[in-house]
CSV table of C-alpha atoms and ligand atoms in Angstrom, one decimal:
chain,number,residue,atom,x,y,z
A,1,ALA,CA,27.4,69.7,10.3
A,2,PRO,CA,29.4,70.2,7.2
A,3,SER,CA,31.7,68.0,5.3
A,4,ILE,CA,35.4,68.9,4.8
A,5,THR,CA,37.2,68.4,1.5
A,6,LEU,CA,41.0,68.8,1.1
A,7,GLU,CA,42.3,68.8,-2.4
A,8,GLY,CA,46.1,68.5,-3.4
A,9,LEU,CA,47.3,69.9,0.0
A,10,GLU,CA,51.0,70.6,0.0
A,11,LYS,CA,53.0,72.2,2.8
A,12,SER,CA,56.7,72.5,3.3
A,13,PHE,CA,58.6,74.5,6.0
A,14,SER,CA,61.8,74.4,4.1
A,15,ARG,CA,63.4,72.6,1.1
A,16,ASP,CA,63.8,69.3,3.1
A,17,VAL,CA,61.0,69.6,5.6
A,18,ILE,CA,57.9,68.5,3.7
A,19,ALA,CA,55.0,68.3,6.1
A,20,LEU,CA,52.2,67.5,3.8
A,21,ASP,CA,53.0,65.9,0.4
A,22,GLY,CA,49.7,65.9,-1.6
A,23,VAL,CA,46.8,65.1,0.7
A,24,ASP,CA,43.4,64.6,-0.8
A,25,LEU,CA,40.6,63.7,1.6
A,26,THR,CA,36.8,64.0,2.2
A,27,ILE,CA,35.6,64.0,5.8
A,28,ARG,CA,31.9,63.3,5.9
A,29,ALA,CA,29.4,65.5,7.6
A,30,GLY,CA,28.9,64.4,11.2
A,31,GLU,CA,31.7,62.0,11.1
A,32,PHE,CA,34.1,61.0,13.9
A,33,PHE,CA,37.2,61.2,11.7
A,34,THR,CA,40.7,60.5,13.0
A,35,LEU,CA,44.2,61.3,11.6
A,36,LEU,CA,46.5,58.7,12.9
A,37,GLY,CA,50.3,58.5,12.4
A,38,PRO,CA,53.6,58.6,14.1
A,39,SER,CA,55.1,61.8,15.5
A,40,GLY,CA,56.2,64.2,12.8
A,41,CYS,CA,54.0,62.7,10.1
A,42,GLY,CA,52.1,66.0,9.5
A,43,LYS,CA,49.0,65.6,11.7
A,44,THR,CA,49.2,69.0,13.5
A,45,THR,CA,50.1,70.7,10.3
A,46,LEU,CA,47.0,69.4,8.6
A,47,LEU,CA,44.8,70.4,11.5
A,48,ARG,CA,46.3,73.9,11.7
A,49,ILE,CA,45.6,74.3,7.9
A,50,LEU,CA,42.1,73.1,8.4
A,51,ALA,CA,41.6,75.6,11.2
A,52,GLY,CA,43.2,78.4,9.2
A,53,LEU,CA,46.0,78.9,11.7
A,54,ASP,CA,48.5,78.1,8.8
A,55,THR,CA,48.4,78.2,5.1
A,56,ALA,CA,49.2,75.4,2.7
A,57,ASN,CA,51.7,76.1,-0.3
A,58,LYS,CA,49.3,74.4,-2.6
A,59,GLY,CA,45.8,73.0,-2.5
A,60,VAL,CA,42.2,73.8,-1.5
A,61,VAL,CA,40.3,73.4,1.8
A,62,ARG,CA,36.4,73.3,1.5
A,63,ILE,CA,34.1,73.2,4.6
A,64,GLY,CA,30.5,72.6,3.8
A,65,GLY,CA,31.1,73.0,0.1
A,66,HIS,CA,32.6,76.5,0.5
A,67,ASP,CA,36.3,77.3,-0.5
A,68,VAL,CA,37.7,78.5,2.7
A,69,THR,CA,41.4,78.3,1.7
A,70,GLU,CA,41.8,82.2,2.2
A,71,VAL,CA,39.2,82.5,5.0
A,72,PRO,CA,40.7,83.5,8.4
A,73,PRO,CA,40.2,81.2,11.4
A,74,HIS,CA,37.5,83.1,13.2
A,75,LYS,CA,35.2,83.0,10.1
A,76,ARG,CA,35.4,79.2,9.6
A,77,SER,CA,33.0,77.9,12.3
A,78,VAL,CA,35.8,75.6,13.4
A,79,ASN,CA,37.0,75.2,16.9
A,80,THR,CA,40.2,73.5,18.1
A,81,VAL,CA,41.1,71.7,21.3
A,82,PHE,CA,44.9,71.2,21.7
A,83,GLN,CA,46.9,68.8,23.8
A,84,SER,CA,48.0,71.5,26.2
A,85,TYR,CA,44.6,72.8,27.4
A,86,ALA,CA,45.7,76.4,27.6
A,87,LEU,CA,43.2,77.4,30.3
A,88,PHE,CA,43.4,80.6,32.2
A,89,PRO,CA,44.8,79.8,35.6
A,90,HIS,CA,43.5,82.9,37.2
A,91,LEU,CA,39.9,82.4,36.1
A,92,ASN,CA,37.5,79.9,37.6
A,93,VAL,CA,35.9,77.0,35.7
A,94,GLU,CA,32.8,78.9,34.7
A,95,ASP,CA,34.8,81.9,33.4
A,96,ASN,CA,37.2,79.6,31.5
A,97,ILE,CA,34.2,77.9,29.7
A,98,ALA,CA,32.5,81.3,29.0
A,99,PHE,CA,35.6,82.8,27.4
A,100,GLY,CA,34.9,82.0,23.8
A,101,LEU,CA,31.3,83.2,24.2
A,102,LYS,CA,32.5,86.4,25.7
A,103,MET,CA,34.8,87.0,22.7
A,104,GLN,CA,32.0,86.4,20.4
A,105,GLY,CA,30.1,89.1,22.2
A,106,VAL,CA,27.3,86.9,23.6
A,107,GLU,CA,25.2,88.7,26.3
A,108,LYS,CA,25.9,87.9,29.9
A,109,ASP,CA,22.7,86.2,30.7
A,110,ASP,CA,22.7,84.1,27.5
A,111,ARG,CA,26.3,83.2,28.3
A,112,GLN,CA,25.7,82.1,31.8
A,113,ARG,CA,22.8,79.9,30.6
A,114,ARG,CA,24.8,78.2,27.9
A,115,VAL,CA,27.9,77.7,30.2
A,116,ARG,CA,25.6,76.1,32.8
A,117,GLU,CA,23.9,73.8,30.3
A,118,MET,CA,27.3,72.7,28.9
A,119,ALA,CA,28.6,72.2,32.4
A,120,GLU,CA,25.6,69.9,33.2
A,121,PHE,CA,26.0,68.1,29.8
A,122,ILE,CA,29.7,67.3,30.5
A,123,LYS,CA,29.2,66.7,34.2
A,124,LEU,CA,31.3,69.7,35.4
A,125,THR,CA,28.5,71.5,37.4
A,126,PRO,CA,29.9,71.0,40.9
A,127,LEU,CA,33.3,72.4,39.7
A,128,LEU,CA,32.1,75.7,38.1
A,129,GLY,CA,33.3,77.9,41.1
A,130,ARG,CA,36.7,76.3,41.4
A,131,ARG,CA,40.0,77.6,40.3
A,132,ILE,CA,41.9,75.8,37.4
A,133,ASP,CA,44.9,74.9,39.7
A,134,GLN,CA,42.7,73.1,42.1
A,135,LEU,CA,41.7,70.6,39.4
A,136,SER,CA,43.1,67.2,38.0
A,137,GLY,CA,44.4,66.7,34.5
A,138,GLY,CA,41.2,64.9,33.5
A,139,GLN,CA,39.0,67.7,34.8
A,140,ARG,CA,41.1,70.4,33.0
A,141,GLN,CA,40.7,68.4,29.7
A,142,ARG,CA,36.9,68.3,30.1
A,143,ILE,CA,36.9,72.1,30.8
A,144,ALA,CA,39.0,72.7,27.6
A,145,LEU,CA,36.4,70.5,25.8
A,146,ALA,CA,33.5,72.3,27.3
A,147,ARG,CA,35.0,75.7,26.4
A,148,ALA,CA,35.3,74.5,22.7
A,149,LEU,CA,31.8,72.9,22.6
A,150,VAL,CA,29.8,75.8,24.2
A,151,CYS,CA,30.6,77.9,21.1
A,152,GLU,CA,28.8,75.3,19.1
A,153,PRO,CA,31.3,75.1,16.2
A,154,ASN,CA,30.0,72.9,13.3
A,155,VAL,CA,33.6,71.3,13.2
A,156,LEU,CA,35.6,70.5,16.2
A,157,LEU,CA,39.3,69.8,15.7
A,158,LEU,CA,41.1,67.9,18.4
A,159,ASP,CA,44.9,67.6,18.5
A,160,GLU,CA,45.9,64.8,20.9
A,161,PRO,CA,43.6,65.9,23.6
A,162,LEU,CA,43.9,62.8,25.7
A,163,SER,CA,47.7,62.1,25.3
A,164,ALA,CA,48.6,63.6,28.6
A,165,LEU,CA,46.2,61.6,30.6
A,166,ASP,CA,46.7,58.2,32.4
A,167,ALA,CA,45.2,55.1,30.9
A,168,GLY,CA,42.1,54.9,33.0
A,169,LEU,CA,41.0,58.4,32.6
A,170,ARG,CA,41.9,58.3,29.0
A,171,GLY,CA,39.5,55.4,28.4
A,172,GLN,CA,36.7,57.1,30.1
A,173,LEU,CA,37.1,60.3,28.1
A,174,GLN,CA,37.4,58.4,24.9
A,175,VAL,CA,33.9,57.0,25.5
A,176,GLU,CA,32.6,60.4,26.7
A,177,LEU,CA,34.0,62.2,23.7
A,178,GLN,CA,32.5,59.8,21.4
A,179,ARG,CA,29.0,60.1,23.0
A,180,ILE,CA,29.1,63.9,22.9
A,181,GLN,CA,30.1,63.8,19.2
A,182,ARG,CA,27.1,61.4,18.4
A,183,ARG,CA,24.7,63.5,20.5
A,184,LEU,CA,25.6,66.9,19.1
A,185,GLY,CA,26.1,65.5,15.6
A,186,MET,CA,29.1,67.7,15.0
A,187,THR,CA,31.9,66.8,12.6
A,188,PHE,CA,35.0,65.8,14.7
A,189,VAL,CA,38.5,65.7,13.3
A,190,PHE,CA,40.5,63.9,16.0
A,191,VAL,CA,44.4,63.5,15.9
A,192,THR,CA,46.2,60.7,17.7
A,193,HIS,CA,49.4,58.7,17.4
A,194,ASP,CA,47.7,55.9,19.3
A,195,GLN,CA,46.2,53.2,17.1
A,196,GLN,CA,44.0,51.6,19.9
A,197,GLU,CA,42.5,55.1,20.6
A,198,ALA,CA,41.9,55.7,16.9
A,199,MET,CA,40.1,52.4,16.5
A,200,VAL,CA,37.9,52.7,19.6
A,201,MET,CA,36.7,56.1,18.8
A,202,SER,CA,36.5,56.7,14.9
A,203,ASP,CA,34.0,56.2,12.2
A,204,ARG,CA,36.9,56.3,9.8
A,205,ILE,CA,40.7,56.8,10.0
A,206,ALA,CA,43.3,58.2,7.8
A,207,VAL,CA,46.8,56.8,8.5
A,208,LEU,CA,49.4,59.3,7.6
A,209,ASN,CA,53.2,58.9,7.1
A,210,ASN,CA,55.7,61.3,5.7
A,211,GLY,CA,52.8,63.8,4.9
A,212,LYS,CA,50.9,61.3,2.8
A,213,ILE,CA,47.7,59.3,3.4
A,214,GLN,CA,48.7,55.6,3.5
A,215,HIS,CA,45.2,54.2,4.2
A,216,LEU,CA,41.8,55.6,4.6
A,217,GLY,CA,39.2,53.4,5.9
A,218,THR,CA,37.1,52.1,8.9
A,219,PRO,CA,39.0,50.8,11.9
A,220,ARG,CA,38.2,47.4,10.8
A,221,GLU,CA,39.4,47.8,7.2
A,222,ILE,CA,42.6,49.3,8.3
A,223,PHE,CA,43.3,46.7,11.1
A,224,GLU,CA,42.3,43.7,9.2
A,225,ARG,CA,43.4,44.6,5.6
A,226,PRO,CA,46.1,47.1,5.9
A,227,ALA,CA,47.0,48.9,2.7
A,228,ASN,CA,50.7,48.4,3.0
A,229,THR,CA,53.4,47.2,5.4
A,230,PHE,CA,53.9,50.6,7.0
A,231,VAL,CA,50.1,50.5,8.0
A,232,ALA,CA,50.4,46.9,9.1
A,233,ARG,CA,53.3,47.5,11.3
A,234,PHE,CA,51.8,50.8,12.7
A,235,MET,CA,48.7,49.0,13.6
A,236,GLY,CA,50.8,46.6,15.7
A,237,HIS,CA,51.0,43.7,13.4
A,238,ASP,CA,54.4,41.8,13.5
A,239,ASN,CA,53.6,38.4,11.8
A,240,LEU,CA,54.6,39.6,8.3
A,241,PHE,CA,56.5,37.3,6.1
A,242,ASP,CA,58.0,37.5,2.6
A,243,ILE,CA,56.4,35.6,-0.3
A,244,THR,CA,59.1,33.7,-2.0
A,245,SER,CA,56.9,32.2,-4.7
A,246,ARG,CA,53.3,31.7,-5.5
A,247,GLU,CA,51.3,29.4,-7.5
A,248,GLY,CA,47.6,30.3,-7.6
A,249,ASP,CA,46.2,30.1,-4.0
A,250,LEU,CA,49.5,28.6,-2.7
A,251,LEU,CA,52.2,30.9,-1.3
A,252,ASP,CA,55.6,29.9,-0.2
A,253,THR,CA,56.9,31.8,2.8
A,254,PRO,CA,59.6,31.2,5.4
A,255,LEU,CA,56.9,29.8,7.5
A,256,GLY,CA,56.1,27.2,5.0
A,257,ARG,CA,53.6,26.7,2.2
A,258,LEU,CA,50.3,28.6,2.9
A,259,THR,CA,47.0,28.1,1.3
A,260,VAL,CA,45.2,31.3,0.9
A,261,ASP,CA,41.5,31.8,0.1
A,262,THR,CA,41.6,34.6,-2.4
A,263,ARG,CA,44.1,35.5,-5.1
A,264,THR,CA,45.8,38.4,-3.6
A,265,HIS,CA,48.7,40.2,-5.0
A,266,GLY,CA,50.6,41.8,-2.1
A,267,ASP,CA,54.4,41.3,-1.4
A,268,LYS,CA,54.0,39.9,2.2
A,269,VAL,CA,51.6,37.7,4.1
A,270,LEU,CA,50.1,39.0,7.3
A,271,ILE,CA,49.0,36.6,9.9
A,272,ARG,CA,47.1,38.2,12.7
A,273,PRO,CA,48.0,36.4,16.1
A,274,GLU,CA,44.4,36.0,17.1
A,275,THR,CA,43.6,34.1,13.9
A,276,ILE,CA,46.1,31.3,14.9
A,277,GLU,CA,44.3,28.3,16.3
A,278,LEU,CA,46.4,26.5,18.9
A,279,GLY,CA,46.6,23.0,20.5
A,280,GLU,CA,43.3,21.2,20.5
A,281,ASP,CA,41.7,24.1,18.4
A,282,ALA,CA,44.1,23.5,15.6
A,283,GLU,CA,42.4,22.1,12.5
A,284,THR,CA,44.5,19.6,10.4
A,285,ASP,CA,43.0,20.4,7.0
A,286,ALA,CA,44.6,23.7,6.2
A,287,ASN,CA,47.9,25.5,7.1
A,288,TYR,CA,48.7,23.0,9.8
A,289,PHE,CA,52.2,23.4,11.4
A,290,THR,CA,53.9,22.2,14.6
A,291,ALA,CA,55.3,25.1,16.7
A,292,VAL,CA,57.4,25.2,19.9
A,293,VAL,CA,56.4,27.6,22.6
A,294,ARG,CA,59.4,29.8,23.2
A,295,GLU,CA,57.7,32.2,25.7
A,296,SER,CA,54.2,32.8,27.0
A,297,PHE,CA,52.6,35.7,28.7
A,298,TYR,CA,49.5,35.5,30.9
A,299,ARG,CA,47.5,38.6,30.1
A,300,GLY,CA,44.3,37.7,31.9
A,301,SER,CA,41.7,37.8,29.3
A,302,TYR,CA,44.0,36.3,26.7
A,303,ILE,CA,47.4,34.5,26.5
A,304,GLU,CA,50.2,35.6,24.4
A,305,TYR,CA,52.6,33.0,22.9
A,306,ARG,CA,55.8,33.6,21.2
A,307,LEU,CA,56.2,30.5,18.9
A,308,ASP,CA,59.0,29.1,16.8
A,309,VAL,CA,58.0,27.4,13.6
A,310,GLY,CA,61.3,26.2,12.1
A,311,GLU,CA,63.5,29.3,11.7
A,312,VAL,CA,60.5,31.6,12.0
A,313,SER,CA,59.0,33.2,15.1
A,314,LEU,CA,55.4,33.9,15.3
A,315,ARG,CA,53.2,35.6,17.8
A,316,ALA,CA,49.9,34.1,18.7
A,317,LEU,CA,47.0,35.3,21.0
A,318,SER,CA,44.7,32.8,22.5
A,319,SER,CA,41.6,34.0,24.3
A,320,ASN,CA,41.5,32.7,27.8
A,321,GLN,CA,38.4,30.5,27.7
A,322,GLY,CA,39.5,27.7,30.0
A,323,GLN,CA,42.0,25.9,27.6
A,324,LYS,CA,45.0,24.5,29.1
A,325,LEU,CA,48.1,26.8,29.2
A,326,HIS,CA,51.1,25.6,27.0
A,327,LYS,CA,54.4,25.6,28.7
A,328,ASN,CA,57.6,27.0,27.4
A,329,GLY,CA,59.4,24.4,25.3
A,330,GLU,CA,56.1,22.5,24.6
A,331,ARG,CA,55.4,21.4,21.0
A,332,VAL,CA,51.9,22.4,19.9
A,333,PRO,CA,50.0,22.1,16.7
A,334,ILE,CA,48.7,25.3,15.1
A,335,SER,CA,46.6,26.1,12.1
A,336,ILE,CA,45.5,29.1,10.3
A,337,CYS,CA,42.3,29.4,8.3
A,338,PRO,CA,42.9,30.4,4.7
A,339,GLU,CA,40.3,33.2,4.8
A,340,ASP,CA,42.2,34.8,7.7
A,341,ILE,CA,45.5,35.3,5.8
A,342,VAL,CA,45.9,38.6,3.9
A,343,THR,CA,48.7,39.9,1.8
A,344,VAL,CA,50.1,43.4,2.1
A,345,THR,CA,52.1,45.5,-0.4
A,346,ASP,CA,55.5,46.9,0.6
A,347,GLY,CA,54.9,50.3,1.9
A,348,GLU,CA,57.0,53.4,2.7
B,401,ADP,P1,52.7,65.7,13.9
B,401,ADP,O1,51.7,66.6,14.5
B,401,ADP,O2,52.2,64.5,13.1
B,401,ADP,O3,53.7,65.1,14.9
B,401,ADP,P2,53.8,68.1,12.6
B,401,ADP,O4,52.6,68.4,11.7
B,401,ADP,O5,53.8,68.7,13.8
B,401,ADP,O6,53.7,66.4,12.8
B,401,ADP,O7,55.1,68.2,11.8
B,401,ADP,C1,55.3,67.7,10.5
B,401,ADP,C2,56.7,68.0,10.0
B,401,ADP,O8,56.8,69.4,9.8
B,401,ADP,C3,57.8,67.7,11.1
B,401,ADP,O9,58.9,67.2,10.4
B,401,ADP,C4,58.0,68.9,11.8
B,401,ADP,O10,59.2,69.0,12.3
B,401,ADP,C5,57.8,70.0,10.7
B,401,ADP,N1,57.2,71.3,11.3
B,401,ADP,C6,56.0,71.4,11.9
B,401,ADP,N2,55.9,72.6,12.1
B,401,ADP,C7,57.1,73.4,11.8
B,401,ADP,C8,57.4,74.7,11.8
B,401,ADP,N3,56.7,75.7,12.4
B,401,ADP,N4,58.7,75.0,11.3
B,401,ADP,C9,59.4,74.1,10.8
B,401,ADP,N5,59.0,72.8,10.7
B,401,ADP,C10,57.9,72.4,11.2
B,402,MG,MG1,51.3,67.0,16.5
C-alpha cells in the first residue's frame, strides 16, 4: 500500500467559503487514518481532492511518492465509499459487487471468482442472489464496502460510511472494517464526525476545524493531551479551567490551587473526569478538595457525578467496582494526581 502526502492544500468555493486552509499531511502506508471534525470543517472536500473528484486551488497531492495532483480519478488506484451507498436497486447483490470489475473490463469468470471470494470474506455469500431493496441498512453498507474492496484499490477512502447505521450495527462494522484493513494491509482514509468512532478504529487521527488541522496524533495523544481547547472540547472534555496565575508547578484556577507534575505552558487546565479520585479513593497529599454531589447518573459500568467545588462545577466518572454510591447533596473528598493534569492552549 502507498503513503499519501498533501502539501499546502487550499480550496475555496467562493471568497468567504474556505473549505481547506493550508493542509499539510502525510498518511503512512498501510495506516488506518481518520479525518475527524465537525460538519462543514472540510472533511469531504479533502477526501474528494484525494480521490481526484475535485481539484485544489493550491497544493500538491502525492500517492506512493507520485505527484497525482493532475491525475484523473480512475488512474489513481483509489476507491471511495460514500455515506449514501449508491447501490443499484435493480441489480442483485452479486452484480452490484461486480460492477466496478465489469467497468475495468475484467473477464466474466475472473469477475465471478473474485466477487464470490469477497462475499465469503465479508460474510455476504448467502445474500448474493438477493435484490438490494430486500436488505437492511447494515447489509447494504457491507455490499458497498465489498464493491469497493473487490477492485483491490491500494487506497480506500471512506466518507462517513457508518453514520446512517444504528449504534449496535455500527459498533459491529467498526470492528469488521478495522479487521479488513489489517488483513488486506490497505491504506484507509476514514472520515467521521464521531470522536468515539475515530478513537476506536484509527492508528492516527487528524482533527480538522475551519479547514485546518488542529491536531495530528494517535487516539491516545489526542484524547489525553489535546493540542488546543477546540480539540479538547471536540473530544468531549468539559473540565477546562482558566489559569489565573502560575508559580512553577503551582497553578491558580477557579477550582483552587493545583499542583501539576510538569511545567506546562497552556492557557487552561484540563482535568479528565476519570482521573478524579472520589470518596475513600481520594488521596490527601495532592490536589485534595471537598466537593458536593449535585447530580449523579448511574451508567452501569461507571457512575457519572456532577460535583460542585466552591463556585465551580466539575464532572467526575467513577468506575463501578463496588464502591458505595454517593447521594445528591453529599459532601465527598476528591483528589487529582498531579501527573493526570494537563494544560491546553486556547484554540480556534
Ligand atoms: P464536511 O465534510 O467536513 O462536513 P465539506 O468538505 O463538505 O465539510 O465542506 C466544507 C465547506 O465547504 C463547508 O462550508 C461547505 O458548505 C463548503 N462546500 C463544500 N462543497 C461545496 C460546493 N460544492 N459549493 C460550495 N460550497 C461547498
Ligand atoms: Mg462531509
